[in-house]
Coordinates of C-alpha atoms in Angstrom, one line a residue:
Chain A
M236 CA -47.6 -144.7 88.7
E237 CA -50.0 -141.5 87.6
E238 CA -48.6 -140.5 85.5
I239 CA -48.9 -144.0 84.1
I240 CA -52.2 -144.1 84.2
K241 CA -53.2 -141.5 83.1
I242 CA -51.4 -142.0 79.8
L243 CA -53.2 -145.7 79.2
E244 CA -56.8 -143.7 79.6
E245 CA -55.7 -141.1 77.1
I246 CA -55.7 -144.5 74.6
K247 CA -57.2 -146.7 75.8
P248 CA -60.1 -144.9 78.1
G249 CA -62.8 -146.8 80.4
V250 CA -60.6 -149.7 82.0
D251 CA -59.6 -149.5 85.5
Y252 CA -55.7 -150.0 84.7
R253 CA -55.0 -149.7 89.0
T254 CA -56.3 -152.9 89.1
E255 CA -56.0 -154.6 85.5
K256 CA -53.8 -157.3 85.2
N257 CA -54.0 -158.8 82.3
L258 CA -54.1 -155.9 79.5
F259 CA -52.2 -157.6 77.2
E260 CA -53.5 -161.5 76.5
G261 CA -56.9 -159.5 77.7
H262 CA -57.1 -158.4 74.2
I263 CA -57.2 -154.5 75.4
L264 CA -54.5 -153.2 74.3
A265 CA -54.4 -154.7 70.6
S266 CA -51.0 -154.2 69.2
L267 CA -50.6 -151.0 67.9
E268 CA -52.0 -149.9 71.0
I269 CA -48.3 -150.6 72.1
I270 CA -46.4 -148.7 69.7
M271 CA -48.7 -145.9 70.4
L272 CA -48.4 -146.2 74.6
V273 CA -44.4 -146.5 74.0
S274 CA -44.0 -143.6 71.9
E275 CA -45.9 -141.6 75.4
L276 CA -43.7 -143.1 77.8
N277 CA -40.5 -142.1 75.8
D278 CA -41.9 -138.2 74.9
A279 CA -43.2 -138.5 78.9
F280 CA -40.4 -139.7 80.5
D281 CA -37.3 -138.9 77.9
I282 CA -36.1 -142.4 77.9
K283 CA -36.2 -144.8 74.5
I284 CA -37.5 -147.9 75.5
T285 CA -35.5 -150.0 73.1
L286 CA -36.8 -153.4 71.2
P287 CA -35.6 -156.2 73.7
Y288 CA -38.4 -154.6 76.4
I289 CA -40.9 -155.1 74.2
K290 CA -42.7 -158.5 75.3
P291 CA -46.2 -159.5 77.3
E292 CA -44.8 -159.5 81.1
N293 CA -43.8 -156.1 80.8
F294 CA -47.2 -154.8 79.1
R295 CA -49.3 -157.2 81.7
S296 CA -50.1 -154.2 83.7
A297 CA -49.6 -150.3 84.7
E298 CA -47.3 -151.9 87.8
T299 CA -45.8 -153.7 84.9
I300 CA -45.1 -151.0 82.8
Y301 CA -44.0 -148.4 85.5
A302 CA -41.5 -151.3 86.1
M303 CA -40.2 -151.3 82.7
V304 CA -40.3 -147.5 82.4
Q305 CA -38.2 -147.2 85.7
K306 CA -35.8 -149.9 84.5
V307 CA -35.2 -147.9 81.6
M308 CA -34.2 -144.7 83.2
D309 CA -31.9 -146.1 85.6
E310 CA -30.0 -147.6 82.5
E311 CA -30.0 -144.8 80.9
Chain B
M148 CA -58.1 -181.9 36.9
K149 CA -61.3 -178.6 37.1
N150 CA -61.5 -179.0 41.6
I151 CA -58.9 -177.4 43.3
L152 CA -59.1 -180.3 45.7
S153 CA -58.6 -182.9 43.2
Y154 CA -54.7 -180.8 43.9
I155 CA -54.7 -180.2 47.1
E156 CA -55.7 -185.0 47.3
Q157 CA -52.9 -185.1 45.2
A158 CA -50.4 -183.8 47.3
G159 CA -52.6 -185.9 50.2
T160 CA -51.6 -188.6 48.0
R161 CA -47.6 -187.9 48.0
F162 CA -47.3 -186.8 51.8
P163 CA -50.0 -187.8 54.4
D164 CA -48.0 -187.2 57.4
R165 CA -46.5 -183.8 56.4
I166 CA -47.6 -180.8 58.2
A167 CA -50.3 -179.1 55.6
L168 CA -50.9 -177.0 58.1
A169 CA -50.2 -175.1 61.8
D170 CA -50.9 -172.7 64.5
E171 CA -49.4 -173.0 68.0
T172 CA -51.1 -175.5 69.6
S173 CA -52.0 -176.8 66.7
A174 CA -51.2 -179.2 63.3
Y175 CA -52.4 -181.2 61.5
S176 CA -50.8 -183.8 59.1
Y177 CA -52.3 -184.0 55.1
Q178 CA -54.2 -186.6 56.2
E179 CA -55.7 -185.8 59.4
F180 CA -57.0 -182.0 57.1
L181 CA -57.8 -183.9 54.3
L182 CA -60.4 -186.2 56.4
L183 CA -61.6 -183.4 58.8
A184 CA -62.4 -181.2 55.2
K185 CA -64.6 -184.5 53.9
R186 CA -66.7 -184.8 57.5
I187 CA -67.2 -181.8 57.5
G188 CA -68.3 -181.0 54.0
S189 CA -70.6 -184.6 54.1
R190 CA -72.2 -182.3 57.5
I191 CA -73.1 -179.8 54.5
G192 CA -74.2 -182.5 51.9
K193 CA -77.3 -182.6 54.1
L194 CA -78.5 -179.2 53.7
G195 CA -78.7 -180.3 50.3
V196 CA -77.8 -177.1 48.3
R197 CA -75.1 -176.9 45.8
N198 CA -73.7 -173.5 44.4
Q199 CA -74.9 -171.9 47.3
P200 CA -72.7 -169.1 49.7
V201 CA -71.8 -170.9 53.0
A202 CA -70.0 -168.3 55.6
V203 CA -66.8 -169.7 57.9
F204 CA -67.3 -167.9 61.2
L205 CA -63.7 -168.4 63.0
D206 CA -60.5 -167.4 63.9
K207 CA -57.2 -168.0 61.5
T208 CA -56.6 -171.3 62.6
P209 CA -55.8 -174.9 60.8
A210 CA -59.2 -175.6 62.0
C211 CA -60.9 -172.2 59.8
A212 CA -59.4 -173.8 56.6
A213 CA -60.2 -176.8 56.7
A214 CA -63.6 -175.5 57.1
F215 CA -63.3 -173.6 53.6
L216 CA -62.4 -176.9 51.9
G217 CA -65.6 -178.3 53.7
V218 CA -67.5 -176.4 51.9
V219 CA -66.4 -176.8 48.6
Y220 CA -66.2 -180.6 49.4
S221 CA -70.4 -179.8 49.7
G222 CA -70.4 -178.3 46.3
N223 CA -70.9 -174.8 47.5
F224 CA -68.7 -172.3 48.3
Y225 CA -66.9 -169.9 50.8
V226 CA -67.4 -166.5 52.9
V227 CA -64.4 -165.5 55.2
L228 CA -66.0 -164.1 58.2
D229 CA -63.4 -162.6 60.3
S230 CA -64.4 -163.8 63.9
L231 CA -63.3 -159.8 65.0
M232 CA -65.4 -158.4 62.2
P233 CA -68.5 -155.3 63.8
T234 CA -71.3 -157.2 63.4
D235 CA -72.6 -154.4 61.9
R236 CA -70.2 -155.3 58.6
I237 CA -71.2 -159.2 58.5
N238 CA -75.4 -157.7 58.6
R239 CA -74.5 -155.3 55.6
I240 CA -72.5 -158.5 53.8
F241 CA -75.4 -160.9 54.4
E242 CA -78.2 -157.9 52.9
T243 CA -76.5 -158.7 49.3
L244 CA -75.2 -163.0 50.5
H245 CA -77.9 -164.9 51.9
P246 CA -76.2 -167.5 53.4
A247 CA -77.2 -170.9 52.9
A248 CA -75.9 -172.3 57.0
V249 CA -72.9 -170.5 59.2
I250 CA -69.9 -172.8 59.9
T251 CA -68.8 -171.5 63.6
D252 CA -67.7 -173.2 66.5
A253 CA -69.0 -172.6 70.4
A254 CA -66.4 -169.6 70.8
H255 CA -68.2 -168.6 68.2
R256 CA -72.1 -168.7 68.3
E257 CA -73.5 -166.2 70.9
Q258 CA -71.8 -163.7 68.6
A259 CA -72.8 -165.3 65.1
G260 CA -76.6 -166.0 67.2
A261 CA -76.9 -161.7 65.6
F262 CA -76.6 -162.3 62.3
H263 CA -79.5 -161.1 60.5
F264 CA -80.3 -164.9 58.0
D265 CA -82.3 -167.7 57.1
G266 CA -80.0 -170.1 56.6
E267 CA -78.7 -172.7 59.6
I268 CA -76.2 -172.7 62.2
L269 CA -73.9 -175.4 61.8
P270 CA -71.5 -176.1 64.8
F271 CA -68.3 -177.0 63.9
E272 CA -67.5 -179.4 66.5
D273 CA -70.6 -181.5 64.7
A274 CA -69.8 -181.5 61.4
A275 CA -65.4 -182.4 62.3
V276 CA -67.0 -185.6 63.6
Y277 CA -69.5 -186.5 60.8
P278 CA -69.3 -189.1 58.7
V279 CA -67.5 -189.6 55.2
S280 CA -70.0 -190.0 52.9
E281 CA -67.3 -190.6 49.5
S282 CA -71.1 -191.4 47.2
F283 CA -71.8 -187.8 48.0
L284 CA -68.7 -186.2 47.6
A285 CA -67.8 -188.4 44.8
A286 CA -71.3 -186.6 42.9
V287 CA -70.8 -183.8 44.2
R288 CA -67.5 -183.9 41.7
A289 CA -68.3 -185.5 38.9
E290 CA -71.4 -183.0 38.2
M291 CA -68.8 -180.1 38.8
V292 CA -67.5 -177.5 36.3
E293 CA -64.5 -175.6 36.6
T294 CA -65.8 -172.1 36.3
D295 CA -68.1 -172.8 39.9
P296 CA -67.4 -170.6 42.3
L297 CA -64.7 -171.4 45.2
Y298 CA -65.4 -168.3 47.7
A299 CA -66.1 -165.0 47.8
L300 CA -63.8 -162.3 49.0
Y301 CA -65.8 -159.5 50.5
T302 CA -63.9 -155.5 50.2
S303 CA -65.0 -152.9 51.5
G304 CA -67.0 -151.0 47.8
S305 CA -66.4 -147.3 46.9
T306 CA -69.8 -146.2 48.3
G307 CA -69.4 -147.7 52.1
L308 CA -71.6 -151.6 51.2
P309 CA -68.5 -154.1 51.4
K310 CA -68.9 -156.2 47.7
G311 CA -68.2 -159.3 47.0
T312 CA -66.6 -160.5 44.1
V313 CA -66.5 -164.3 43.6
V314 CA -63.2 -166.2 42.5
S315 CA -63.7 -169.1 41.1
H316 CA -62.3 -172.9 40.7
R317 CA -60.5 -172.3 37.7
A318 CA -59.1 -169.7 38.8
V319 CA -57.4 -170.1 41.4
I320 CA -56.2 -172.9 39.5
A321 CA -54.5 -170.9 37.2
Y322 CA -53.3 -168.3 39.6
S323 CA -51.8 -170.9 41.7
Q324 CA -50.0 -172.0 39.7
W325 CA -48.3 -169.5 38.5
V326 CA -47.5 -169.0 42.3
I327 CA -45.5 -172.7 42.7
D328 CA -43.8 -172.1 39.5
T329 CA -42.8 -169.1 39.6
F330 CA -41.4 -169.5 43.3
D331 CA -40.2 -172.8 43.5
I332 CA -42.5 -174.0 46.2
R333 CA -42.6 -177.2 47.5
E334 CA -43.1 -179.6 49.9
T335 CA -40.2 -178.1 51.5
T336 CA -41.6 -174.3 51.5
V337 CA -43.0 -173.2 54.7
F338 CA -44.6 -170.4 54.7
G339 CA -45.4 -167.6 57.5
S340 CA -48.8 -166.6 57.6
Q341 CA -50.2 -163.6 58.5
T342 CA -52.7 -162.3 56.1
P343 CA -56.6 -162.9 57.2
F344 CA -58.7 -165.7 55.8
Y345 CA -60.7 -163.7 54.1
F346 CA -57.6 -161.2 52.5
S347 CA -56.9 -162.3 49.3
M348 CA -53.6 -162.7 50.0
S349 CA -54.0 -165.6 52.1
V350 CA -55.0 -167.1 48.5
T351 CA -51.4 -167.6 47.4
D352 CA -49.6 -169.0 50.0
L353 CA -52.9 -171.4 51.2
Y354 CA -53.9 -173.3 47.9
S355 CA -50.1 -172.6 46.5
A356 CA -49.1 -175.1 50.1
L357 CA -51.7 -176.9 49.7
R358 CA -50.8 -177.8 46.2
T359 CA -47.4 -178.9 46.4
G360 CA -47.8 -180.6 50.3
A361 CA -46.3 -177.4 51.7
R362 CA -46.1 -176.5 55.5
L363 CA -48.5 -173.3 55.9
Q364 CA -47.7 -171.8 59.7
I365 CA -49.7 -169.5 61.1
I366 CA -48.9 -166.3 63.0
P367 CA -50.7 -165.2 65.1
K368 CA -51.6 -161.6 65.5
K369 CA -49.7 -161.2 69.0
F370 CA -45.9 -161.3 67.8
F371 CA -46.0 -158.2 64.9
S372 CA -46.8 -156.3 68.5
F373 CA -43.7 -158.0 69.8
P374 CA -41.1 -158.6 66.6
L375 CA -37.9 -160.1 68.5
M376 CA -41.4 -163.1 70.0
L377 CA -41.4 -163.0 66.3
V378 CA -38.3 -164.0 64.7
E379 CA -38.2 -166.2 67.2
Y380 CA -41.3 -167.2 66.4
L381 CA -39.9 -167.9 62.9
N382 CA -37.2 -169.9 63.6
R383 CA -38.4 -172.1 66.5
F384 CA -40.3 -173.1 63.0
A385 CA -38.3 -173.0 60.7
I386 CA -40.3 -171.5 58.1
N387 CA -38.4 -170.1 55.2
T388 CA -41.3 -168.2 53.4
I389 CA -43.5 -165.3 54.2
Y390 CA -46.2 -163.0 52.1
W391 CA -47.0 -160.7 53.9
V392 CA -47.6 -157.0 53.9
P393 CA -45.2 -154.8 53.3
S394 CA -46.5 -152.4 57.1
A395 CA -45.7 -156.1 58.6
L396 CA -41.9 -156.1 56.8
C397 CA -41.8 -151.9 57.6
I398 CA -42.3 -153.0 61.8
V399 CA -39.7 -155.4 62.6
A400 CA -37.2 -152.7 59.9
N401 CA -39.1 -149.6 62.4
W402 CA -37.9 -151.1 65.2
D403 CA -34.6 -152.3 64.6
T404 CA -35.7 -155.5 65.1
F405 CA -32.5 -157.5 63.2
A406 CA -29.4 -155.4 65.8
Y407 CA -31.3 -157.7 68.1
A408 CA -32.3 -161.4 66.5
K409 CA -31.9 -162.7 62.6
P410 CA -34.5 -165.1 60.8
E411 CA -31.8 -168.7 60.3
R412 CA -34.1 -169.8 58.0
L413 CA -36.0 -167.1 55.4
E414 CA -35.1 -167.2 51.5
K415 CA -37.7 -165.6 49.9
I416 CA -39.8 -162.5 51.4
L417 CA -42.4 -162.3 49.1
F418 CA -45.3 -158.6 49.3
A419 CA -48.1 -156.9 48.0
G420 CA -51.3 -154.9 49.2
E421 CA -49.7 -151.4 49.0
A422 CA -45.8 -150.0 48.1
M423 CA -42.9 -151.7 50.0
P424 CA -41.1 -148.0 50.9
C425 CA -37.9 -149.1 49.4
K426 CA -36.1 -147.5 53.2
Q427 CA -37.6 -150.7 54.3
L428 CA -37.2 -152.8 52.0
N429 CA -33.2 -151.6 51.4
Y430 CA -32.8 -153.0 55.6
W431 CA -34.0 -155.9 54.8
R432 CA -31.5 -156.7 52.1
G433 CA -29.1 -155.6 54.1
H434 CA -29.3 -157.9 57.2
L435 CA -30.8 -161.2 54.9
P436 CA -29.4 -160.0 51.2
D437 CA -29.2 -163.8 50.3
A438 CA -32.6 -163.7 50.6
L439 CA -35.3 -163.4 47.3
Y440 CA -37.3 -160.5 47.6
A441 CA -40.7 -160.1 44.5
N442 CA -43.5 -157.4 44.9
L443 CA -46.7 -158.1 44.0
F444 CA -49.6 -156.3 42.7
G445 CA -53.1 -156.8 41.5
P446 CA -56.2 -156.4 43.0
T447 CA -58.8 -159.2 44.3
E448 CA -60.2 -159.0 40.6
T449 CA -57.9 -160.8 39.4
T450 CA -57.6 -163.4 42.6
D451 CA -55.0 -161.5 44.3
I452 CA -52.4 -160.9 41.4
C453 CA -51.6 -160.1 38.2
T454 CA -48.1 -158.6 38.0
Y455 CA -45.1 -159.1 39.2
Y456 CA -41.4 -157.8 40.1
V457 CA -38.6 -159.6 41.6
V458 CA -36.2 -157.6 43.3
D459 CA -32.9 -157.5 40.8
R460 CA -31.0 -154.3 41.5
A461 CA -30.6 -151.8 44.2
F462 CA -32.5 -148.7 44.8
L463 CA -32.2 -146.0 46.5
D464 CA -34.8 -144.0 50.0
D465 CA -37.2 -142.7 47.9
E466 CA -37.1 -144.6 44.9
A467 CA -40.4 -146.5 44.3
L468 CA -40.3 -150.7 43.0
P469 CA -41.3 -151.7 39.5
I470 CA -44.5 -154.0 39.9
G471 CA -42.6 -155.3 36.8
Q472 CA -44.7 -157.2 34.6
A473 CA -47.3 -159.3 33.9
C474 CA -47.8 -163.0 35.3
D475 CA -48.0 -166.2 33.1
N476 CA -50.8 -167.1 32.2
C477 CA -52.3 -163.3 32.2
S478 CA -51.9 -160.7 30.6
V479 CA -52.2 -156.7 31.3
F480 CA -52.5 -153.7 29.2
L481 CA -52.2 -150.0 29.8
L482 CA -54.5 -147.7 27.6
D483 CA -55.3 -143.7 27.7
E484 CA -58.0 -141.5 28.6
A485 CA -58.9 -142.2 24.3
G486 CA -59.3 -145.5 25.3
N487 CA -56.7 -146.0 23.1
E488 CA -52.6 -148.5 24.2
A489 CA -50.5 -145.9 25.6
D490 CA -46.7 -146.4 27.4
S491 CA -49.2 -144.6 30.4
G492 CA -52.1 -145.1 30.9
E493 CA -55.4 -147.6 33.3
L494 CA -54.3 -151.0 34.0
Y495 CA -56.4 -153.8 32.3
V496 CA -56.0 -157.8 33.0
R497 CA -57.4 -159.7 30.8
G498 CA -57.0 -163.8 31.0
P499 CA -58.0 -166.9 33.6
F500 CA -57.3 -165.1 37.5
L501 CA -60.2 -162.8 36.9
A502 CA -62.7 -163.1 38.8
S503 CA -66.7 -164.4 37.8
G504 CA -67.6 -161.0 39.2
Y505 CA -69.3 -159.7 42.2
Y506 CA -72.4 -161.2 44.2
N507 CA -75.8 -160.5 44.4
D508 CA -74.7 -157.0 42.6
P509 CA -75.8 -156.9 38.5
E510 CA -75.0 -152.9 38.7
R511 CA -71.3 -153.2 39.6
P512 CA -69.4 -155.5 37.5
R513 CA -70.1 -153.2 34.7
A514 CA -67.7 -150.3 35.2
A515 CA -65.0 -152.7 36.3
F516 CA -65.9 -156.3 34.3
V517 CA -65.8 -154.9 30.7
Q518 CA -65.5 -156.1 27.1
N519 CA -62.4 -156.2 26.2
P520 CA -61.5 -152.3 24.3
L521 CA -59.3 -154.0 22.4
N522 CA -61.2 -157.1 20.7
L523 CA -64.6 -156.2 19.9
A524 CA -64.6 -159.2 17.1
Y525 CA -65.6 -162.1 20.0
P526 CA -66.7 -161.1 23.7
E527 CA -63.7 -161.0 26.3
T528 CA -64.0 -160.1 29.3
V529 CA -61.4 -157.9 30.9
Y530 CA -61.4 -156.5 34.2
R531 CA -59.8 -152.2 34.8
T532 CA -58.1 -152.0 37.6
G533 CA -58.5 -148.6 38.5
D534 CA -54.5 -148.0 38.4
L535 CA -52.5 -145.9 36.8
A536 CA -48.9 -147.1 35.7
S537 CA -46.4 -146.7 32.6
Y538 CA -43.4 -148.1 32.1
N539 CA -40.2 -147.5 33.4
G540 CA -36.4 -147.6 31.5
F541 CA -36.4 -151.0 32.0
G542 CA -39.5 -151.9 30.1
E543 CA -41.4 -153.2 34.3
L544 CA -45.2 -151.5 34.5
I545 CA -44.5 -149.0 37.8
H546 CA -47.9 -148.1 39.6
L547 CA -48.5 -144.6 39.2
G548 CA -51.3 -144.3 42.4
R549 CA -55.3 -145.3 41.8
R550 CA -56.8 -142.7 39.5
D551 CA -59.2 -141.8 42.1
Y552 CA -55.7 -140.9 43.7
Q553 CA -54.8 -138.9 40.6
I554 CA -54.8 -135.0 42.1
K555 CA -55.1 -132.1 40.3
H556 CA -53.6 -128.4 42.6
M557 CA -51.8 -125.4 41.3
G558 CA -52.7 -126.6 37.6
Y559 CA -50.5 -130.0 37.5
R560 CA -51.4 -133.4 37.6
I561 CA -50.4 -135.3 40.9
E562 CA -49.6 -139.1 41.9
L563 CA -49.9 -138.3 45.7
G564 CA -47.7 -141.9 46.5
E565 CA -45.0 -140.0 44.3
I566 CA -44.8 -137.4 47.7
E567 CA -44.9 -140.0 49.6
A568 CA -42.3 -142.0 48.0
A569 CA -40.0 -138.9 49.1
V570 CA -41.3 -139.1 52.2
G571 CA -41.2 -141.6 52.8
A572 CA -36.6 -142.1 52.6
A573 CA -36.6 -138.8 55.2
E574 CA -34.7 -139.9 58.3
G575 CA -36.6 -140.3 61.4
I576 CA -40.2 -141.2 59.1
G577 CA -41.6 -143.9 60.3
A578 CA -44.0 -144.1 58.1
C579 CA -46.8 -141.5 56.1
V580 CA -49.4 -141.5 53.5
C581 CA -50.9 -138.4 52.0
V582 CA -54.7 -137.8 51.5
Y583 CA -56.2 -134.3 48.8
D584 CA -59.0 -133.2 50.5
A585 CA -60.6 -131.6 47.6
A586 CA -63.3 -129.5 48.7
E587 CA -59.7 -127.0 49.8
D588 CA -57.5 -128.5 47.5
K589 CA -54.9 -129.2 49.9
I590 CA -52.7 -132.3 50.4
V591 CA -52.4 -133.6 54.3
L592 CA -49.0 -135.1 54.3
L593 CA -50.2 -137.6 57.6
Y594 CA -46.7 -139.6 59.5
Q595 CA -44.9 -141.7 62.3
G596 CA -41.6 -140.9 63.6
E597 CA -38.9 -139.8 65.8
I598 CA -38.7 -136.5 63.6
K599 CA -40.4 -133.3 64.1
T600 CA -42.8 -131.2 61.7
D601 CA -40.5 -127.9 61.3
V602 CA -36.9 -130.3 60.6
L603 CA -39.3 -132.5 57.9
S604 CA -40.3 -130.3 56.4
E605 CA -37.7 -129.0 56.3
Q606 CA -36.0 -131.6 54.2
L607 CA -39.2 -131.5 52.2
R608 CA -38.2 -128.3 50.1
R609 CA -35.6 -129.3 49.2
R610 CA -37.0 -133.2 47.6
L611 CA -39.9 -132.0 46.9
P612 CA -41.0 -129.3 43.7
E613 CA -42.6 -126.4 45.5
Y614 CA -46.8 -127.4 43.5
M615 CA -46.5 -130.6 45.3
F616 CA -45.4 -129.3 48.5
P617 CA -48.1 -131.1 51.4
S618 CA -50.0 -127.8 52.6
R619 CA -50.5 -129.7 56.4
L620 CA -47.5 -131.9 57.6
I621 CA -49.5 -133.8 61.1
R622 CA -47.6 -135.9 62.6
L623 CA -49.1 -139.0 64.6
K624 CA -48.1 -140.8 67.5
V625 CA -49.3 -144.3 65.4
M626 CA -50.9 -144.8 62.6
P627 CA -54.6 -146.1 62.4
Y628 CA -54.9 -149.9 60.2
N629 CA -57.7 -151.0 58.3
A630 CA -58.4 -155.4 59.4
N631 CA -56.4 -156.3 57.0
G632 CA -53.2 -154.4 57.7
K633 CA -52.9 -151.8 55.9
I634 CA -52.6 -148.4 56.6
D635 CA -56.2 -147.2 56.4
R636 CA -56.6 -144.2 54.7
A637 CA -60.5 -143.9 54.4
Y638 CA -59.9 -143.1 57.7
L639 CA -56.9 -140.4 57.4
K640 CA -58.9 -138.8 54.1
A641 CA -61.8 -137.7 56.4
H642 CA -60.5 -137.3 59.8
Y643 CA -57.0 -136.1 59.7
Q644 CA -58.7 -132.4 61.0
E645 CA -59.5 -133.8 64.0
L646 CA -55.7 -135.5 64.8

């Protein structure tokens, strides 16, 4: 979780990712930042996030992103 | 017919109840859409001005398009301001534009309050319910001529100051006629609209749709982040025609989207705005082999397009797509450096697609809109595109790059686009751009993809001659895109050392 918050802060600083629950719909993360985030997550956790995971509900908050990473790791 | 509205009204009479424009949450039939535009036009009429700019500051919605036509009904021309455009840029535009009014809604009212201009802020909500004055609208129509301006679109000029290209009714009527005839746009067409309204590409789908009774289905921007939702959206609204920037088509290909979901109704896939890499085109063609694919080419100054190529044969991943031949009712020719007609040289355009010129900028047109150098007998303005092209063995035009992208390096004349085509074809490349740092005489390649720089370097040794080999390879996590959705070359050129 800490690692994910660190990655998010690198991509877009100035947001409290511990409390923010609406990263995408609140226009905090734009389209390209999502692509960037996925690429960072793939590198950091040595996973490959495939297209079915690229949906808004997985990018709502640091927690949902964490849950997604967990799920990808479990499946791999 | 001299006014674009007459053509749209004709479609409205034939198809009053068909949907003209829609997005996720709203839909307007032709009848409703034209009524809304007339109400807005009647309200703007109260300003008592003609052929003046009226800025529209709204989100990309069907109502926003109705506001454009409302401006046109009032005898003025519209200027599109995107609601995501920074206030600074809008104020720079206003320095030369001096709009008579800005139409905006409650959601953007506060932002519009920061604009520097003398005109009034016109609330969209009020204009939308204003009573229609048929007599006023008829008087406006009677007095106008087809060379009156329809809109001005602002693009970034090379000097950094935005330039406003003024486009007339005549240009859009002539251009959209070509679109309709060439791609068989009709009432059954459902366009999936990707490009912002302030980008010339949107003129193509908006006006060819409205003239024929077709439907323009606006695709919200967020869908391009979530390709599976994008495909679901295309299917939900039975979208059968798209005209997108290649970057948008590449997102779909790079995610291998069609392994998971496929567009079921897509028949025509048109693209323009930047070079379409053949690797991603081949992905699309492999999965949707029966669709028509066409590469369109042109600047805002020729309304949107001047040449086109309907893909009719196979291309290797590292080949470049032709830009084809001149559109009907448009003419192009190439001039070499000595100003003689040649098989390779700078592309010039003549004919009715040409814009009228730049707004409040008397100096700039002299370099771009010039007397036809091949005709000294009578005044004839042609547009000098700044693009270099040549003919291939099929007699098709090939785009060689911008005159300003052609570089001289180690004594060789090099087109950066040629290096990009070679790199783009390499395995594991999502997107790439070449920039030239003239001060250091360095070719810099920036790319996004899985492939590491040393592996790419190895592959390129086999694909590029020594003198074209980039001095630096930079792998980016993500390509920067400009507001139009195209790769932001200017940013990369200025900032590559920090990346």
